[in-house]
Short mmCIF file of N, CA and C in Angstrom, two decimals:
data_model
loop_
_atom_site.label_atom_id
_atom_site.label_comp_id
_atom_site.label_asym_id
_atom_site.label_seq_id
_atom_site.Cartn_x
_atom_site.Cartn_y
_atom_site.Cartn_z
N MET A 120 38.92 113.99 132.09
CA MET A 120 38.75 113.64 130.75
C MET A 120 40.12 113.94 129.93
N ILE A 121 40.65 112.91 129.20
CA ILE A 121 41.90 113.25 128.40
C ILE A 121 41.49 113.41 127.02
N VAL A 122 42.18 114.30 126.35
CA VAL A 122 41.77 114.67 124.98
C VAL A 122 42.98 114.16 124.15
N GLU A 123 42.74 113.31 123.13
CA GLU A 123 43.91 112.78 122.43
C GLU A 123 43.75 113.51 121.04
N GLU A 124 44.87 113.79 120.57
CA GLU A 124 45.02 114.57 119.48
C GLU A 124 45.23 113.23 118.20
N GLU A 125 44.69 113.57 117.07
CA GLU A 125 44.91 112.68 116.02
C GLU A 125 46.12 112.78 115.36
N GLY A 126 46.76 111.52 114.71
CA GLY A 126 47.91 111.80 114.12
C GLY A 126 48.65 110.54 114.57
N GLY A 127 48.26 109.89 115.60
CA GLY A 127 49.13 108.89 116.16
C GLY A 127 50.34 109.14 116.83
N GLY A 128 50.83 110.16 117.13
CA GLY A 128 51.83 110.59 117.92
C GLY A 128 51.89 110.44 119.37
N ALA A 129 52.87 110.72 119.99
CA ALA A 129 52.92 110.44 121.50
C ALA A 129 51.99 111.57 122.19
N SER A 130 51.64 111.08 123.11
CA SER A 130 50.85 112.10 124.03
C SER A 130 51.43 112.91 124.75
N SER A 131 51.21 114.35 124.69
CA SER A 131 52.10 115.39 125.38
C SER A 131 51.73 115.27 126.85
N THR A 132 50.95 114.41 127.48
CA THR A 132 50.90 114.46 128.98
C THR A 132 51.25 113.10 129.25
N THR A 133 51.51 113.13 130.47
CA THR A 133 51.99 111.71 130.94
C THR A 133 50.76 111.19 131.84
N ILE A 134 50.53 109.85 131.35
CA ILE A 134 49.33 109.17 131.75
C ILE A 134 49.97 108.22 132.86
N PRO A 135 49.60 108.24 133.97
CA PRO A 135 50.24 107.22 135.03
C PRO A 135 49.80 105.74 134.51
N ALA A 136 50.60 104.92 134.42
CA ALA A 136 50.19 103.52 134.15
C ALA A 136 49.76 102.92 135.58
N SER A 137 49.00 101.71 135.29
CA SER A 137 48.32 101.34 136.58
C SER A 137 49.35 100.70 137.40
N GLY A 138 49.44 100.92 138.77
CA GLY A 138 50.57 100.31 139.65
C GLY A 138 51.70 101.34 139.55
N SER A 139 51.72 102.25 138.98
CA SER A 139 52.99 103.19 138.87
C SER A 139 52.73 104.41 140.08
N SER A 140 53.90 105.03 140.28
CA SER A 140 53.87 106.19 141.18
C SER A 140 53.99 107.49 140.53
N THR A 141 53.31 108.39 140.62
CA THR A 141 53.36 109.68 139.98
C THR A 141 54.73 110.36 140.37
N GLY A 142 55.24 109.89 141.53
CA GLY A 142 56.54 110.63 141.92
C GLY A 142 57.64 110.14 141.12
N THR A 143 57.72 109.10 140.56
CA THR A 143 58.67 108.57 139.82
C THR A 143 58.54 108.61 138.26
N ASP A 144 57.47 108.90 137.87
CA ASP A 144 57.08 109.04 136.52
C ASP A 144 57.99 110.27 135.92
N VAL A 145 58.34 109.88 134.59
CA VAL A 145 59.14 110.96 133.91
C VAL A 145 58.76 110.99 132.53
N SER A 146 58.66 112.07 131.92
CA SER A 146 58.01 112.12 130.53
C SER A 146 59.10 111.59 129.48
N LEU A 147 58.68 111.06 128.40
CA LEU A 147 59.54 110.53 127.44
C LEU A 147 60.71 111.41 127.05
N CYS A 148 60.21 112.80 126.87
CA CYS A 148 61.12 113.75 126.64
C CYS A 148 62.35 113.99 127.70
N ASP A 149 61.93 113.89 128.69
CA ASP A 149 62.85 113.94 129.78
C ASP A 149 63.95 112.72 129.84
N HIS A 150 63.20 111.45 129.71
CA HIS A 150 63.94 110.33 129.62
C HIS A 150 64.98 110.28 128.48
N LEU A 151 64.51 110.58 127.20
CA LEU A 151 65.47 110.72 126.17
C LEU A 151 66.60 111.72 126.39
N LEU A 152 66.17 112.85 126.84
CA LEU A 152 67.27 113.97 127.16
C LEU A 152 68.20 113.30 128.08
N SER A 153 67.64 112.56 129.10
CA SER A 153 68.63 112.01 130.23
C SER A 153 69.60 110.94 129.49
N LEU A 154 68.91 110.10 128.54
CA LEU A 154 69.81 109.11 128.07
C LEU A 154 70.76 109.80 127.09
N ARG A 155 70.37 110.89 126.28
CA ARG A 155 71.41 111.59 125.43
C ARG A 155 72.60 112.09 126.40
N GLN A 156 72.24 112.72 127.32
CA GLN A 156 73.23 113.50 128.10
C GLN A 156 74.09 112.26 128.80
N ALA A 157 73.56 111.02 129.23
CA ALA A 157 74.45 109.94 129.58
C ALA A 157 75.32 109.60 128.53
N ASP A 158 74.72 109.43 127.26
CA ASP A 158 75.67 109.04 126.07
C ASP A 158 76.67 110.06 125.85
N ILE A 159 76.40 111.33 125.97
CA ILE A 159 77.22 112.26 125.79
C ILE A 159 78.64 112.27 126.84
N ARG A 160 78.13 112.02 128.05
CA ARG A 160 79.05 111.92 129.18
C ARG A 160 80.02 110.73 128.83
N PHE A 161 79.26 109.40 128.51
CA PHE A 161 79.96 108.25 128.35
C PHE A 161 81.08 108.48 127.23
N ASP A 162 80.48 109.09 125.94
CA ASP A 162 81.54 109.49 124.95
C ASP A 162 82.67 110.23 125.47
N ASN A 163 82.34 111.31 126.21
CA ASN A 163 83.43 112.18 126.61
C ASN A 163 84.52 111.44 127.34
N GLU A 164 83.85 110.81 128.15
CA GLU A 164 84.87 109.85 129.07
C GLU A 164 85.67 108.97 128.13
N ARG A 165 85.09 108.25 127.14
CA ARG A 165 85.74 107.21 126.29
C ARG A 165 86.84 108.11 125.56
N ASP A 166 86.35 109.21 125.05
CA ASP A 166 87.40 110.13 124.32
C ASP A 166 88.66 110.62 125.29
N ARG A 167 88.22 110.80 126.42
CA ARG A 167 89.39 111.20 127.38
C ARG A 167 90.33 110.10 127.67
N ARG A 168 89.70 108.86 127.75
CA ARG A 168 90.61 107.72 128.01
C ARG A 168 91.34 107.29 126.83
N ILE A 169 90.84 107.50 125.68
CA ILE A 169 91.61 107.02 124.49
C ILE A 169 92.57 108.26 124.38
N THR A 170 92.47 109.56 124.57
CA THR A 170 93.58 110.38 124.47
C THR A 170 94.65 110.23 125.40
N GLU A 171 94.21 109.84 126.82
CA GLU A 171 95.24 109.55 127.76
C GLU A 171 95.92 108.48 127.24
N ILE A 172 95.36 107.26 126.66
CA ILE A 172 96.28 106.22 126.28
C ILE A 172 97.14 106.53 125.05
N ALA A 173 96.69 107.38 124.29
CA ALA A 173 97.65 107.89 123.07
C ALA A 173 98.84 108.61 123.70
N VAL A 174 98.54 109.47 124.73
CA VAL A 174 99.70 110.15 125.19
C VAL A 174 100.43 109.32 125.96
N GLU A 175 99.98 108.35 126.68
CA GLU A 175 100.96 107.36 127.33
C GLU A 175 101.76 106.37 126.46
N ARG A 176 101.07 106.08 125.34
CA ARG A 176 101.73 105.22 124.49
C ARG A 176 103.01 106.12 123.71
N GLU A 177 102.73 107.38 123.56
CA GLU A 177 103.71 108.23 122.86
C GLU A 177 104.90 108.32 123.92
N LYS A 178 104.50 108.36 125.19
CA LYS A 178 105.55 108.38 126.36
C LYS A 178 106.33 107.06 126.21
N ALA A 179 105.70 105.97 126.10
CA ALA A 179 106.23 104.62 126.03
C ALA A 179 107.04 104.63 124.82
N VAL A 180 106.70 104.88 123.80
CA VAL A 180 107.43 104.92 122.49
C VAL A 180 108.92 105.74 122.60
N LYS A 181 108.65 106.92 123.31
CA LYS A 181 109.88 107.86 123.39
C LYS A 181 110.84 107.17 124.47
N ILE A 182 110.36 106.65 125.44
CA ILE A 182 111.13 105.82 126.42
C ILE A 182 111.94 104.60 125.80
N LYS A 183 111.18 103.98 124.91
CA LYS A 183 111.73 102.72 124.19
C LYS A 183 112.82 103.32 123.16
N GLU A 184 112.51 104.44 122.55
CA GLU A 184 113.59 105.03 121.60
C GLU A 184 114.84 105.49 122.54
N ASN A 185 114.67 106.11 123.39
CA ASN A 185 115.70 106.35 124.33
C ASN A 185 116.68 105.22 124.81
N ALA A 186 115.86 104.06 125.30
CA ALA A 186 116.49 103.02 125.64
C ALA A 186 117.10 102.29 124.50
N ASP A 187 116.61 102.21 123.40
CA ASP A 187 117.28 101.71 122.33
C ASP A 187 118.56 102.38 121.91
N GLN A 188 118.59 103.65 121.96
CA GLN A 188 119.81 104.53 121.72
C GLN A 188 120.82 104.17 122.83
N ALA A 189 120.40 104.12 123.85
CA ALA A 189 121.53 103.93 124.93
C ALA A 189 122.06 102.37 124.80
N ALA A 190 121.26 101.52 124.38
CA ALA A 190 121.69 100.13 124.15
C ALA A 190 122.49 100.11 122.96
N LEU A 191 122.17 100.86 121.90
CA LEU A 191 123.29 100.88 120.87
C LEU A 191 124.61 101.46 121.24
N TYR A 192 124.55 102.43 121.99
CA TYR A 192 125.77 103.14 122.52
C TYR A 192 126.55 102.24 123.24
N LEU A 193 126.00 101.49 124.16
CA LEU A 193 126.61 100.47 125.15
C LEU A 193 127.07 99.34 124.19
N ALA A 194 126.47 99.09 123.28
CA ALA A 194 126.83 97.91 122.28
C ALA A 194 128.18 98.34 121.56
N ARG A 195 128.03 99.50 121.02
CA ARG A 195 129.41 100.38 120.49
C ARG A 195 130.66 100.25 121.30
N GLU A 196 130.20 100.73 122.45
CA GLU A 196 131.34 100.78 123.60
C GLU A 196 131.84 99.52 123.87
N ILE A 197 131.12 98.36 124.09
CA ILE A 197 131.48 97.11 124.29
C ILE A 197 132.39 96.63 123.17
N GLN A 198 132.02 96.74 121.82
CA GLN A 198 132.56 96.29 120.81
C GLN A 198 133.90 96.95 120.56
N SER A 199 133.80 98.20 120.94
CA SER A 199 135.13 98.92 120.98
C SER A 199 136.04 98.43 121.79
N TYR A 200 135.76 98.23 123.03
CA TYR A 200 136.50 97.63 124.18
C TYR A 200 137.17 96.30 123.68
N LYS A 201 136.36 95.36 123.09
CA LYS A 201 136.75 94.13 122.61
C LYS A 201 137.62 94.28 121.73
N ASP A 202 137.47 95.11 120.71
CA ASP A 202 138.44 95.27 119.58
C ASP A 202 139.81 95.84 120.15
N GLU A 203 139.71 96.73 121.08
CA GLU A 203 141.10 97.13 121.64
C GLU A 203 141.85 95.92 122.33
N LYS A 204 141.14 95.19 123.17
CA LYS A 204 141.60 94.02 123.79
C LYS A 204 142.19 92.92 122.59
N ALA A 205 141.46 92.92 121.81
CA ALA A 205 141.96 91.82 120.66
C ALA A 205 143.08 92.34 119.94
N ASN A 206 143.18 93.65 119.74
CA ASN A 206 144.34 94.25 119.02
C ASN A 206 145.54 94.32 120.06
N ALA A 207 145.45 94.54 121.28
CA ALA A 207 146.50 94.58 122.14
C ALA A 207 146.95 93.04 122.11
N LEU A 208 146.43 92.07 122.39
CA LEU A 208 146.65 90.58 122.31
C LEU A 208 147.31 90.32 121.09
N ARG A 209 146.97 90.75 119.94
CA ARG A 209 147.34 90.42 118.64
C ARG A 209 148.90 91.03 118.72
N GLU A 210 149.07 92.28 119.22
CA GLU A 210 150.37 92.98 119.15
C GLU A 210 151.21 92.28 120.09
N GLN A 211 150.80 91.72 121.17
CA GLN A 211 151.52 91.08 122.01
C GLN A 211 151.95 89.74 121.53
N ILE A 212 151.10 89.07 120.76
CA ILE A 212 151.62 87.83 120.14
C ILE A 212 152.71 88.27 119.12
N PHE A 213 152.40 89.03 118.34
CA PHE A 213 153.48 89.38 117.24
C PHE A 213 154.93 89.82 117.91
N SER A 214 154.80 90.59 118.93
CA SER A 214 155.99 91.04 119.61
C SER A 214 156.69 89.86 120.34
N GLU A 215 155.99 88.81 120.72
CA GLU A 215 156.71 87.81 121.48
C GLU A 215 157.00 86.51 120.41
N ARG A 216 156.58 86.69 119.17
CA ARG A 216 156.65 85.61 118.36
C ARG A 216 158.12 85.17 118.15
N GLY A 217 158.92 86.21 118.06
CA GLY A 217 160.55 85.83 117.89
C GLY A 217 161.16 85.51 119.21
N THR A 218 160.61 85.65 120.25
CA THR A 218 161.10 85.33 121.65
C THR A 218 161.23 83.96 121.87
N TYR A 219 160.24 83.15 121.48
CA TYR A 219 159.98 81.71 121.90
C TYR A 219 160.57 80.87 120.72
N VAL A 220 161.11 79.66 121.10
CA VAL A 220 161.50 78.66 120.08
C VAL A 220 160.47 77.93 119.64
N THR A 221 160.46 77.60 118.28
CA THR A 221 159.49 76.79 117.75
C THR A 221 159.72 75.46 118.16
N ARG A 222 158.63 74.66 118.05
CA ARG A 222 158.70 73.08 118.37
C ARG A 222 159.68 72.50 117.49
N GLU A 223 159.79 72.70 116.32
CA GLU A 223 160.86 72.21 115.35
C GLU A 223 162.18 72.32 115.84
N ILE A 224 162.49 73.69 116.23
CA ILE A 224 163.75 73.90 116.70
C ILE A 224 164.17 73.24 118.04
N HIS A 225 163.13 73.32 118.73
CA HIS A 225 163.24 72.79 120.19
C HIS A 225 163.68 71.20 119.97
N GLU A 226 162.83 70.57 119.23
CA GLU A 226 163.17 69.13 118.92
C GLU A 226 164.47 68.80 118.26
N ALA A 227 164.88 69.69 117.42
CA ALA A 227 166.21 69.54 116.79
C ALA A 227 167.35 69.71 117.69
N LEU A 228 167.15 70.76 118.85
CA LEU A 228 168.13 70.90 119.79
C LEU A 228 168.24 69.84 120.71
N ILE A 229 167.21 69.28 121.01
CA ILE A 229 167.13 68.20 122.13
C ILE A 229 167.77 66.87 121.30
N ALA A 230 167.42 66.66 120.07
CA ALA A 230 168.14 65.50 119.33
C ALA A 230 169.80 65.75 119.31
N ARG A 231 170.16 66.99 119.19
CA ARG A 231 171.62 67.36 119.20
C ARG A 231 172.11 67.12 120.63
N VAL A 232 171.62 67.63 121.47
CA VAL A 232 172.27 67.52 122.91
C VAL A 232 172.28 65.88 123.16
N GLU A 233 171.19 65.06 122.84
CA GLU A 233 171.23 63.80 123.09
C GLU A 233 172.28 63.01 122.17
N SER A 234 172.33 63.51 121.17
CA SER A 234 173.49 62.85 120.11
C SER A 234 174.99 63.04 120.92
N GLN A 235 174.93 64.34 121.44
CA GLN A 235 176.29 64.57 121.99
C GLN A 235 176.66 63.81 123.35
N LEU A 236 175.52 63.67 124.19
CA LEU A 236 175.44 62.97 125.43
C LEU A 236 175.75 61.65 125.33
N LYS A 237 175.43 60.88 124.32
CA LYS A 237 175.31 59.45 123.98
C LYS A 237 176.75 58.75 124.20
N PRO A 238 177.69 59.31 123.59
CA PRO A 238 178.95 58.79 123.98
C PRO A 238 179.48 58.73 125.41
N LEU A 239 179.06 59.85 126.10
CA LEU A 239 179.39 60.06 127.49
C LEU A 239 178.47 59.04 128.29
N ALA A 240 177.33 58.98 127.90
CA ALA A 240 176.40 57.89 128.85
C ALA A 240 177.07 56.53 128.26
N ASP A 241 177.49 56.16 127.27
CA ASP A 241 177.98 54.95 126.71
C ASP A 241 179.24 54.46 127.75
N TYR A 242 180.13 55.64 127.71
CA TYR A 242 181.27 55.44 128.48
C TYR A 242 180.99 55.19 130.04
N VAL A 243 180.04 56.02 130.61
CA VAL A 243 179.58 55.70 131.98
C VAL A 243 179.29 54.51 132.16
N ILE A 244 178.17 53.70 131.33
CA ILE A 244 177.75 52.64 131.50
C ILE A 244 178.95 51.55 131.42
N SER A 245 179.78 51.65 130.47
CA SER A 245 181.03 50.80 130.34
C SER A 245 181.81 50.83 131.54
N GLN A 246 181.93 52.02 132.19
CA GLN A 246 182.84 51.92 133.39
C GLN A 246 182.13 51.33 134.59
N GLN A 247 180.91 51.56 134.55
CA GLN A 247 180.02 50.73 135.66
C GLN A 247 180.08 49.34 135.51
N GLY A 248 180.15 48.94 134.36
CA GLY A 248 180.24 47.57 134.01
C GLY A 248 181.54 46.80 134.58
N ARG A 249 182.82 47.75 134.17
CA ARG A 249 184.06 47.22 134.59
C ARG A 249 184.15 47.19 135.96
N SER A 250 183.72 48.24 136.66
CA SER A 250 184.00 48.53 138.27
C SER A 250 183.10 47.50 138.67
N GLY A 251 181.89 47.27 138.31
CA GLY A 251 180.99 46.07 138.88
C GLY A 251 181.80 44.77 138.71
N GLY A 252 182.41 44.51 137.60
CA GLY A 252 182.89 43.14 137.56
C GLY A 252 184.13 43.00 138.35
N ILE A 253 184.80 44.20 138.50
CA ILE A 253 186.19 44.02 139.34
C ILE A 253 185.74 43.95 140.83
N GLY A 254 184.70 44.65 141.08
CA GLY A 254 184.62 44.58 142.55
C GLY A 254 183.67 43.25 142.82
N ALA A 255 183.24 42.56 141.87
CA ALA A 255 182.60 41.28 142.12
C ALA A 255 183.64 40.18 142.46
N VAL A 256 184.81 40.35 141.84
CA VAL A 256 185.80 39.38 142.08
C VAL A 256 186.33 39.20 143.53
#
């Protein structure tokens, strides 16, 4: 015979339910303790994973910062190289500026040479006409 205490609380003994096996029955206290331990293990595992993620995130941020610094350094080096080449080209252009004849001067010289050669060309043409006329007779 089972004695129940008044107060409506849970029984301190385990009464097997119909169709259950006494080998698998667990007291409510043991069951709740087991659940609590599982929750603690779960919480610890979650905390460990969150900590690992935070550590990995910090590593990734450091790697990104290093990559950004390296990219800035390379960008500065590239810009410096481009500036040096542009300055060298500018100096070359300035140094060669007096070496070449401008288009206006070139056209004036060509016109002068053509004007000097025109009388000679006219003479040659007239001589060819005379010799052509004499040879034709």
